[in-house]
PDB file of N, CA and C in Angstrom:
ATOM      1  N   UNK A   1      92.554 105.167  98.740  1.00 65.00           N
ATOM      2  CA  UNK A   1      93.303 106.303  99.213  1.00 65.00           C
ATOM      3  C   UNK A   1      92.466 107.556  99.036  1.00 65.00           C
ATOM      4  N   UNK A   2      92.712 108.467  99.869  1.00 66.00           N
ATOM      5  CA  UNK A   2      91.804 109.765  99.777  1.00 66.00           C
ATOM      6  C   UNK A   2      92.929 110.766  99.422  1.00 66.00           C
ATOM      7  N   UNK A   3      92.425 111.326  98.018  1.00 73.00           N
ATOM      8  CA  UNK A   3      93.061 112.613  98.000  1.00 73.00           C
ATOM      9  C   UNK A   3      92.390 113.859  97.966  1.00 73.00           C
ATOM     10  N   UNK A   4      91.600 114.402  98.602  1.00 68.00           N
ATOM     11  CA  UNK A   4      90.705 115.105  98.723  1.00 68.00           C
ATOM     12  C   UNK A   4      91.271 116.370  98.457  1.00 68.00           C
ATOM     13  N   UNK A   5      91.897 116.932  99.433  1.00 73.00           N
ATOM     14  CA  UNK A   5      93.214 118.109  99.642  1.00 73.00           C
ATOM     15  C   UNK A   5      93.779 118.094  98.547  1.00 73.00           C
ATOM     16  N   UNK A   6      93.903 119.956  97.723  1.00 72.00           N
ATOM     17  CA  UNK A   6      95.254 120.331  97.333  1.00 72.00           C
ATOM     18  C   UNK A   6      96.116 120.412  97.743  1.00 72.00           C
ATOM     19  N   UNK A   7      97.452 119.767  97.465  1.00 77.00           N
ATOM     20  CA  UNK A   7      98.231 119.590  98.206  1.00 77.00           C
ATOM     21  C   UNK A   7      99.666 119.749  97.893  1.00 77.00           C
ATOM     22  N   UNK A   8     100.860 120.462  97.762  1.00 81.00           N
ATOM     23  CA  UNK A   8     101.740 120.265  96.621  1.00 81.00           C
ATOM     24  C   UNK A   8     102.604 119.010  96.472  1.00 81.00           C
ATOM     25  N   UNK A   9     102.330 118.259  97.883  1.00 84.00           N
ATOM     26  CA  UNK A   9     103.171 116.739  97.835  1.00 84.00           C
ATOM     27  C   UNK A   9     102.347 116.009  96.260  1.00 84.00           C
ATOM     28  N   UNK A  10     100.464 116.149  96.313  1.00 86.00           N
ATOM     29  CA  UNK A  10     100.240 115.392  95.528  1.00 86.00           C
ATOM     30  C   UNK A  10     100.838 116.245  94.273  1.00 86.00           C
ATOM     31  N   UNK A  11     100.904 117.317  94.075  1.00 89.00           N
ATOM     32  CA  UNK A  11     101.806 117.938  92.959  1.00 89.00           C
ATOM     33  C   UNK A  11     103.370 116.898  92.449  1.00 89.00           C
ATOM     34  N   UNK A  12     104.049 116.732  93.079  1.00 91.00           N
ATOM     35  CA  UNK A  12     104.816 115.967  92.954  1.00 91.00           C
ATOM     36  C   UNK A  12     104.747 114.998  92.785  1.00 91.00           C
ATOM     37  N   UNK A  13     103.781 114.212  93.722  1.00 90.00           N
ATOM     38  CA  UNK A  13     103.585 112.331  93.419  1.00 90.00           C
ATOM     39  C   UNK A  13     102.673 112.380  92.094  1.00 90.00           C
ATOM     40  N   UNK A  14     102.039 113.016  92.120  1.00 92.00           N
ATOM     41  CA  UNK A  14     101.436 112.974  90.305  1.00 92.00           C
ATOM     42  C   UNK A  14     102.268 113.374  89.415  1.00 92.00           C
ATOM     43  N   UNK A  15     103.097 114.474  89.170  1.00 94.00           N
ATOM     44  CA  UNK A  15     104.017 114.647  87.956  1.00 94.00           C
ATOM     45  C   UNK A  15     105.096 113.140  87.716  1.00 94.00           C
ATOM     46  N   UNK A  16     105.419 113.067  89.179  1.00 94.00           N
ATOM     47  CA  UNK A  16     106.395 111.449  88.905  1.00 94.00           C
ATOM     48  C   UNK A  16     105.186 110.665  88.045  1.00 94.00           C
ATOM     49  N   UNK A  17     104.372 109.965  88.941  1.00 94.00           N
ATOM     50  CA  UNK A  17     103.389 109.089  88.478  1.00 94.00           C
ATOM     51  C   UNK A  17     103.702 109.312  86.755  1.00 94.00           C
ATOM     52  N   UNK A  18     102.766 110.465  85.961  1.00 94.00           N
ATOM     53  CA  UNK A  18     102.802 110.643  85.018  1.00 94.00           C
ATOM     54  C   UNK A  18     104.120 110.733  84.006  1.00 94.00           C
ATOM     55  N   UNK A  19     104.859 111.141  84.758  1.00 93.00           N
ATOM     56  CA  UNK A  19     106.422 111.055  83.955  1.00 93.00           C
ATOM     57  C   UNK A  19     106.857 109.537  83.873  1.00 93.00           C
ATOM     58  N   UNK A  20     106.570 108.705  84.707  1.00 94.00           N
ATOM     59  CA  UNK A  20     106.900 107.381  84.498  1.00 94.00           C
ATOM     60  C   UNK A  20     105.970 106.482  83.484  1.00 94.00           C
ATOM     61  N   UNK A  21     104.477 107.133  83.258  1.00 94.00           N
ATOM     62  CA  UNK A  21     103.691 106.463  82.548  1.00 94.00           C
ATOM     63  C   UNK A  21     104.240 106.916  80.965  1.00 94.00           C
ATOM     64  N   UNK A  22     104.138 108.109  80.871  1.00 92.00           N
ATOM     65  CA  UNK A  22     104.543 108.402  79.748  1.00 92.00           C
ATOM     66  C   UNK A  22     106.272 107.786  79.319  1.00 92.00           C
ATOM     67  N   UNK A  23     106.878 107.768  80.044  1.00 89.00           N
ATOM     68  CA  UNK A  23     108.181 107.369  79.427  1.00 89.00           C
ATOM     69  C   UNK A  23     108.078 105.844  79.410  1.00 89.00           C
ATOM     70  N   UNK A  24     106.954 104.681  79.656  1.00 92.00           N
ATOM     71  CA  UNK A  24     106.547 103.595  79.720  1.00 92.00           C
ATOM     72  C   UNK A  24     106.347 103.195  78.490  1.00 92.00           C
ATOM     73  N   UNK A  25     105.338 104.406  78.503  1.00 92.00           N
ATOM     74  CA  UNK A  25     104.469 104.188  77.162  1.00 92.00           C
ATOM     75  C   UNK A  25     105.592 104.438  76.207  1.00 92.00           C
ATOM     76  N   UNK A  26     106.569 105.317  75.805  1.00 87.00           N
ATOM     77  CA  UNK A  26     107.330 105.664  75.034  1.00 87.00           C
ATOM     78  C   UNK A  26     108.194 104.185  74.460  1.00 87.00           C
ATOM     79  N   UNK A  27     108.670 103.537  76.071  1.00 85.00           N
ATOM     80  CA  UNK A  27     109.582 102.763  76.042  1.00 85.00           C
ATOM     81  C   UNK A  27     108.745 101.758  75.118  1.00 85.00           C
ATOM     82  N   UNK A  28     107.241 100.697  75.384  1.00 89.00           N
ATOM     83  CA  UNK A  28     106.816 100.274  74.658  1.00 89.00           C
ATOM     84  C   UNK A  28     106.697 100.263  73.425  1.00 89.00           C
ATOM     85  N   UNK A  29     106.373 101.997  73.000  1.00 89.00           N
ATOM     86  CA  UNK A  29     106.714 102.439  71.518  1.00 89.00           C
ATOM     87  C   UNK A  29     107.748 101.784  70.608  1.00 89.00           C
ATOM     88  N   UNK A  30     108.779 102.338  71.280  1.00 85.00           N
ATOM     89  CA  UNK A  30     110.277 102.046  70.710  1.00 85.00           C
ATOM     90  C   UNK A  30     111.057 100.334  70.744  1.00 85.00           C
ATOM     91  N   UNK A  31     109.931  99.439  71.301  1.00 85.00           N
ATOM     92  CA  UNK A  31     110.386  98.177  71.176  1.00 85.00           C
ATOM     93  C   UNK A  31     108.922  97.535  70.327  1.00 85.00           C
ATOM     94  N   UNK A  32     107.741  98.459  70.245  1.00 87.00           N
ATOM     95  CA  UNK A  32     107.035  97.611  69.040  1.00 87.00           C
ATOM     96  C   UNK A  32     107.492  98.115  67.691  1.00 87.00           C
ATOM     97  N   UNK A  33     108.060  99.775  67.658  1.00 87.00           N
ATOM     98  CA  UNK A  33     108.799  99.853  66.356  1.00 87.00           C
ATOM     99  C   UNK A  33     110.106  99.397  65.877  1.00 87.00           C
ATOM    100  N   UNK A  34     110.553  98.848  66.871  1.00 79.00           N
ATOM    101  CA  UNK A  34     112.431  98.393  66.549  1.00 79.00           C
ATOM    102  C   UNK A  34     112.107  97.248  65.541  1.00 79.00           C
ATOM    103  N   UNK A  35     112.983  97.189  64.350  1.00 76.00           N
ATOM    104  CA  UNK A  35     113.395  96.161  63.998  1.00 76.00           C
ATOM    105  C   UNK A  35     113.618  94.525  63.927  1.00 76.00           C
ATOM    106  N   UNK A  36     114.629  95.633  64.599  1.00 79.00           N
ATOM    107  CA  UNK A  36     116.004  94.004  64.890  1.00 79.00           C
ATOM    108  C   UNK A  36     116.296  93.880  66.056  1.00 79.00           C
ATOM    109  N   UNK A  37     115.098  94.877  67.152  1.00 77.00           N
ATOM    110  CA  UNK A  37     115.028  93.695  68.518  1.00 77.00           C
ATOM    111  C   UNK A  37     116.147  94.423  69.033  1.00 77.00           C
ATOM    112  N   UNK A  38     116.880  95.446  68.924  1.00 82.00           N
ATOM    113  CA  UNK A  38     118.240  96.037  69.609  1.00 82.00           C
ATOM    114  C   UNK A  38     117.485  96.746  70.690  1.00 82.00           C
ATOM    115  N   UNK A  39     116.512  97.450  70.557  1.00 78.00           N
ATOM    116  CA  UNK A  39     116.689  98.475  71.527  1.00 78.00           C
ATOM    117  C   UNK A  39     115.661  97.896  72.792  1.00 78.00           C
ATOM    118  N   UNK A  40     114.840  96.132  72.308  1.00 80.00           N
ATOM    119  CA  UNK A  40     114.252  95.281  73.726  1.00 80.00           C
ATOM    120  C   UNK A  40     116.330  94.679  74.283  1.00 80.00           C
ATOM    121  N   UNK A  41     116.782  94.556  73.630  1.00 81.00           N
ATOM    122  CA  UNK A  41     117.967  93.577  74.251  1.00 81.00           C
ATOM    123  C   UNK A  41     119.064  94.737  75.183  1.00 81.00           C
ATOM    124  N   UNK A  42     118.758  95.845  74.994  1.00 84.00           N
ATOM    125  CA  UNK A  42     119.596  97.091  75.750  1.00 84.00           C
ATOM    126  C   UNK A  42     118.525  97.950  76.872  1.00 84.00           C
ATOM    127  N   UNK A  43     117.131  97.554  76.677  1.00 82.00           N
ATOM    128  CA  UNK A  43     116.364  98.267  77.486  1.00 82.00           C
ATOM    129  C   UNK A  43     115.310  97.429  78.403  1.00 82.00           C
ATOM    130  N   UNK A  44     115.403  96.186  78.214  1.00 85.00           N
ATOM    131  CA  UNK A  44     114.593  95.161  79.054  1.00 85.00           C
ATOM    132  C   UNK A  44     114.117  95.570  80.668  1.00 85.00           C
ATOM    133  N   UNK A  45     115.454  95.254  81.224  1.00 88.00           N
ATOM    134  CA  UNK A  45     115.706  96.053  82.387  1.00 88.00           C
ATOM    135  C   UNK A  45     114.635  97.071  82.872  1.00 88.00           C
ATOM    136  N   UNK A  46     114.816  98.554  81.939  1.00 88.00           N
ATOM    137  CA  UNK A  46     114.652  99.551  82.340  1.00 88.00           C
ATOM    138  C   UNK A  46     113.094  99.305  82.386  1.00 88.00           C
ATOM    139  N   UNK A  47     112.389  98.768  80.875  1.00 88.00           N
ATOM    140  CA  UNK A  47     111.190  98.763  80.457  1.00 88.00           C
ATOM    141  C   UNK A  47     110.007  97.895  81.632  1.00 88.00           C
ATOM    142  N   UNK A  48     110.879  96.549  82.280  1.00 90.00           N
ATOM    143  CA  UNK A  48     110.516  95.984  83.193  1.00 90.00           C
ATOM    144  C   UNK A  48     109.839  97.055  84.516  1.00 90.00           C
ATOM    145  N   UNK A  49     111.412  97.641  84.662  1.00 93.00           N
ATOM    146  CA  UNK A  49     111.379  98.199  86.175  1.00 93.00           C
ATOM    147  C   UNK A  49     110.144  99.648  86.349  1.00 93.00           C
ATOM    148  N   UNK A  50     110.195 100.283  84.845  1.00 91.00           N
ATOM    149  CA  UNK A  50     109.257 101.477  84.851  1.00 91.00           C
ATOM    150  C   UNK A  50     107.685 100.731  84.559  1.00 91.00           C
ATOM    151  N   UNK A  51     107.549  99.398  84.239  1.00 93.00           N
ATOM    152  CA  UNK A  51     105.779  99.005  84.199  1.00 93.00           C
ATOM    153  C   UNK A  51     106.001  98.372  86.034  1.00 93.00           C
ATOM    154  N   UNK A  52     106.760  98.413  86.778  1.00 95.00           N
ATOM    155  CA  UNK A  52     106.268  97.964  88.330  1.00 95.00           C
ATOM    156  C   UNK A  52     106.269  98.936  88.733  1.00 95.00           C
ATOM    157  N   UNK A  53     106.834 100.175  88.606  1.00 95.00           N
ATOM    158  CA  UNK A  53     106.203 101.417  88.795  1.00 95.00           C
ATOM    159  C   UNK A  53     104.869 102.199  88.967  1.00 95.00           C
ATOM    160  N   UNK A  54     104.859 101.686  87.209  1.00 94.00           N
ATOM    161  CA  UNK A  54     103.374 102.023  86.829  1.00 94.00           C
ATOM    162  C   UNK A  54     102.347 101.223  87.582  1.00 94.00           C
ATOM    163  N   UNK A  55     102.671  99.742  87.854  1.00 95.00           N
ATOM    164  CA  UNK A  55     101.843  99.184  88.925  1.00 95.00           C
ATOM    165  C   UNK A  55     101.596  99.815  90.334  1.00 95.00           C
ATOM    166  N   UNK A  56     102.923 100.140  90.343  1.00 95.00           N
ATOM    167  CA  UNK A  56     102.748 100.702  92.250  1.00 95.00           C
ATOM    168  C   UNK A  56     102.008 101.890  91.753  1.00 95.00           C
ATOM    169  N   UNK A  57     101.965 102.959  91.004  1.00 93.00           N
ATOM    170  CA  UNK A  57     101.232 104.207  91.084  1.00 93.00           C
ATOM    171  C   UNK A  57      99.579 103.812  90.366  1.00 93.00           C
ATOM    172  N   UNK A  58      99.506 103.121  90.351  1.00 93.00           N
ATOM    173  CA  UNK A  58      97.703 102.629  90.066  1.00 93.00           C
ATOM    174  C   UNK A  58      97.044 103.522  90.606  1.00 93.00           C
ATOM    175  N   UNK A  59      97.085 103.426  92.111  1.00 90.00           N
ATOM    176  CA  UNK A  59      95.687 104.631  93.036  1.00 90.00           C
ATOM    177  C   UNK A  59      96.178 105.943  92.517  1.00 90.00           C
ATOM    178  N   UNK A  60      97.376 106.426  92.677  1.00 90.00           N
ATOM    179  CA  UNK A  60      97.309 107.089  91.615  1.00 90.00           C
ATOM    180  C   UNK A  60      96.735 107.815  90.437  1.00 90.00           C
ATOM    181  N   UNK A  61      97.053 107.008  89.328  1.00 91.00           N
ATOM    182  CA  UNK A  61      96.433 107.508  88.394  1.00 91.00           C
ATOM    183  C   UNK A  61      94.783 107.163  88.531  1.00 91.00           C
ATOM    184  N   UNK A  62      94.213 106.015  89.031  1.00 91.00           N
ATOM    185  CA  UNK A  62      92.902 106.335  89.785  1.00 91.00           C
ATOM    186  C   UNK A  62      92.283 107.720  90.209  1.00 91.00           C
ATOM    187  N   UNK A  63      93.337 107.960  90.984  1.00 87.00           N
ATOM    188  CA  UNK A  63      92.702 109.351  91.761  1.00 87.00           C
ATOM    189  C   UNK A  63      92.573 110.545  90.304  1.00 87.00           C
ATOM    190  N   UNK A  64      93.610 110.318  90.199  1.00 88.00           N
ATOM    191  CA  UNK A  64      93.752 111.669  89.017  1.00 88.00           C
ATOM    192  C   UNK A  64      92.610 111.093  87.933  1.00 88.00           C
ATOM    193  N   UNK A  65      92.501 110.597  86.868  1.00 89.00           N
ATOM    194  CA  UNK A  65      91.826 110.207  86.020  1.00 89.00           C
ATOM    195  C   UNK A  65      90.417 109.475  85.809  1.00 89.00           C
ATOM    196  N   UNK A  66      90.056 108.630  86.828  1.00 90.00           N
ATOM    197  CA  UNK A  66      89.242 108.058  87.017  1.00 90.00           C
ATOM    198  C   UNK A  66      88.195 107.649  88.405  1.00 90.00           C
ATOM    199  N   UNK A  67      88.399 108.234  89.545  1.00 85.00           N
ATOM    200  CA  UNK A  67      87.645 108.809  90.593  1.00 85.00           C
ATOM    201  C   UNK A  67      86.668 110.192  90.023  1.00 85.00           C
ATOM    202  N   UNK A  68      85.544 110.027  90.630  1.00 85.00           N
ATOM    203  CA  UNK A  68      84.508 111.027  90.672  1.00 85.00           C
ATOM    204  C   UNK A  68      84.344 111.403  91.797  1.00 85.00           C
ATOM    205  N   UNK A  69      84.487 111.155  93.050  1.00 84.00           N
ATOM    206  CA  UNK A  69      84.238 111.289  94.171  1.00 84.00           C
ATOM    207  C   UNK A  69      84.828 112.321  95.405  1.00 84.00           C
ATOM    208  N   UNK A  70      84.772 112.785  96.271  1.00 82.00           N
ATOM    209  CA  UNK A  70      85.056 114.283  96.909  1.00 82.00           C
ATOM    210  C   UNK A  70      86.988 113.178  96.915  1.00 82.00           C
ATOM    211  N   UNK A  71      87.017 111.753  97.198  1.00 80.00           N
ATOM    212  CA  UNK A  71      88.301 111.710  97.757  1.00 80.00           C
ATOM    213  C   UNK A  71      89.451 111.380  96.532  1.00 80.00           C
ATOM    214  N   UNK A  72      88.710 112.441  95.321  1.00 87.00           N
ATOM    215  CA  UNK A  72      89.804 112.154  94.054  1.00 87.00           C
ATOM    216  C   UNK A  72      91.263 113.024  94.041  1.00 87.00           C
ATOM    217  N   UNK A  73      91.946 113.606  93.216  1.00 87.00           N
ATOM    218  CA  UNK A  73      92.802 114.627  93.146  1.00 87.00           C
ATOM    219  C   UNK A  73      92.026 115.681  92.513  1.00 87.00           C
ATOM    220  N   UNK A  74      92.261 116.914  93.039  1.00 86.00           N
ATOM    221  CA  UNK A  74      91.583 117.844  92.614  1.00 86.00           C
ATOM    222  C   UNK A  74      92.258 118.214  90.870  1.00 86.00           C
ATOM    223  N   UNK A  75      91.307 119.015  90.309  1.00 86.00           N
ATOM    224  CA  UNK A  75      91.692 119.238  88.821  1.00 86.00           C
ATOM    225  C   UNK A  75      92.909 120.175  88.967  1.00 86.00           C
ATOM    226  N   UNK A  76      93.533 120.906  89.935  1.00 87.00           N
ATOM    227  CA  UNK A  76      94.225 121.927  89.461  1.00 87.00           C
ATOM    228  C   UNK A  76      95.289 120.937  89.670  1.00 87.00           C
ATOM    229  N   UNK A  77      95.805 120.240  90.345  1.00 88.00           N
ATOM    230  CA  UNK A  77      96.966 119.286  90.767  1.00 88.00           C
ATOM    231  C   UNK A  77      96.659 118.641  89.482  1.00 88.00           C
ATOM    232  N   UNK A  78      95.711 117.545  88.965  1.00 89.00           N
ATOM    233  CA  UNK A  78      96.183 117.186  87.276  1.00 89.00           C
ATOM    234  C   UNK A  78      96.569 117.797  86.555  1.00 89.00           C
ATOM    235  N   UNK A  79      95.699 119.166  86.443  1.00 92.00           N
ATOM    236  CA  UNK A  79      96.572 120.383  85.348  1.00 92.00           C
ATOM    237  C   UNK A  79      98.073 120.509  85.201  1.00 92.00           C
ATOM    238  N   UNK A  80      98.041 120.901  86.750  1.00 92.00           N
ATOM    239  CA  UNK A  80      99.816 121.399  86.875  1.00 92.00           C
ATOM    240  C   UNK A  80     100.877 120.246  86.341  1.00 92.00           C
ATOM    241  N   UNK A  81     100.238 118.939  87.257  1.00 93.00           N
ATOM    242  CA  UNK A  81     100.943 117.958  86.708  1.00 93.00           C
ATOM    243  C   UNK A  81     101.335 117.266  85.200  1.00 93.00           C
ATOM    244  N   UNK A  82     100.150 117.509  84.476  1.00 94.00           N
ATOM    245  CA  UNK A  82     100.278 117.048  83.221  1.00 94.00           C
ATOM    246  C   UNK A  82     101.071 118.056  82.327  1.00 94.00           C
ATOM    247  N   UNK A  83     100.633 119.288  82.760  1.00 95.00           N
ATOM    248  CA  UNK A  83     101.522 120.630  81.970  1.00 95.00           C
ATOM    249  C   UNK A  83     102.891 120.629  82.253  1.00 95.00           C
ATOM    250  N   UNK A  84     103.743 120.303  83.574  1.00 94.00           N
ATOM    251  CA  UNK A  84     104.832 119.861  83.745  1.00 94.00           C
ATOM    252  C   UNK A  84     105.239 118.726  83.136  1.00 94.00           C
ATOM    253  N   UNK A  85     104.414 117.574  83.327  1.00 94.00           N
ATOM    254  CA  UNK A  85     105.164 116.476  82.606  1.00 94.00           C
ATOM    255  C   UNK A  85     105.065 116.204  81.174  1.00 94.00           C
ATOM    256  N   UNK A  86     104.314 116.737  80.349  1.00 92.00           N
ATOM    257  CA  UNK A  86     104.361 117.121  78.965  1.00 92.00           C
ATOM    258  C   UNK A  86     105.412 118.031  78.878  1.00 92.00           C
ATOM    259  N   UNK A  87     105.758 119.242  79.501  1.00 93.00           N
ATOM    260  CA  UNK A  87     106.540 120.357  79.114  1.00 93.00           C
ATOM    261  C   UNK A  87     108.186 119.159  79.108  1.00 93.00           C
ATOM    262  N   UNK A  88     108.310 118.663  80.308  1.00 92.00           N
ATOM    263  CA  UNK A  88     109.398 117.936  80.576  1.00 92.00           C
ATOM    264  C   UNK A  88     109.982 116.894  79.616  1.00 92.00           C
ATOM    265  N   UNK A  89     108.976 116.244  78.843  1.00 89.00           N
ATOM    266  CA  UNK A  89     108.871 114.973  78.229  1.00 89.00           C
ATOM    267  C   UNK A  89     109.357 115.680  76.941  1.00 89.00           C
ATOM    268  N   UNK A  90     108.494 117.307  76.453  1.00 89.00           N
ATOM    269  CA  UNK A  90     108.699 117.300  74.767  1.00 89.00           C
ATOM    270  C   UNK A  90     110.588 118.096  75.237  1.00 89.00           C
ATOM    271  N   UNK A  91     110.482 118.574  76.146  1.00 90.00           N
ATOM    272  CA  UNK A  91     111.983 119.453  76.194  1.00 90.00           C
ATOM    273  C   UNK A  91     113.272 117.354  76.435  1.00 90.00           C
ATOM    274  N   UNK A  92     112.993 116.873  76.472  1.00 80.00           N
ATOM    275  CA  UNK A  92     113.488 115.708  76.204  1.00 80.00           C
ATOM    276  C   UNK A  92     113.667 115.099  75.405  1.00 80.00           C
ATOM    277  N   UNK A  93     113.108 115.507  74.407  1.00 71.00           N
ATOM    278  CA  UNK A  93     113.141 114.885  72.822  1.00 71.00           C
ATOM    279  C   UNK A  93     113.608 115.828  72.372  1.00 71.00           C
ATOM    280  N   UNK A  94     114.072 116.546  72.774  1.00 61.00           N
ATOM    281  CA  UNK A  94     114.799 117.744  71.882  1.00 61.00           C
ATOM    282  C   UNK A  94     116.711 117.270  72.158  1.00 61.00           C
TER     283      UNK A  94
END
């Protein structure tokens, strides 16, 4: 995929992207620290459906993170995106 262009759509498809990785990663968190296995038997589902996510947004995070090339995401679209989806994520734990 070429993302060459600033663009504010990729503004958006990257903050999702990243909001789903991070709340992935979270979800993983919270079922290698559980216990007694409660919070894999109430969140299976969810934990499933947000890593096929994370599959479908691969080029994605490709573009943003790991492309060097003119057809990556430009840095100001990662910026914005990551500063939104951090801002979003810690105002969520509150």
């Amino acid at each position: 995929m070429e993302f060459g262009v600033p663009s504010p759509t990729f503004n958006i498809f990257a903050t999702l992207a990243l909001l789903n990785i991070f709340s992935f990663i979270g979800g993983i968190k919270m079922v290698i620290s559980d216990v007694e296995n409660k919070v894999l038997d109430l969140f299976t589902s969810q934990i499933v459906l947000s890593g096929l996510i994370v599959l479908i947004n691969l080029p994605v995070y490709e573009g943003l993170f790991f492309r060097k090339d003119s057809g990556r995401i430009p840095n100001s679209v990662t910026y914005k995106s990551l500063i939104v989806s951090l801002l979003a994520c810690s105002i969520a734990l509150h």
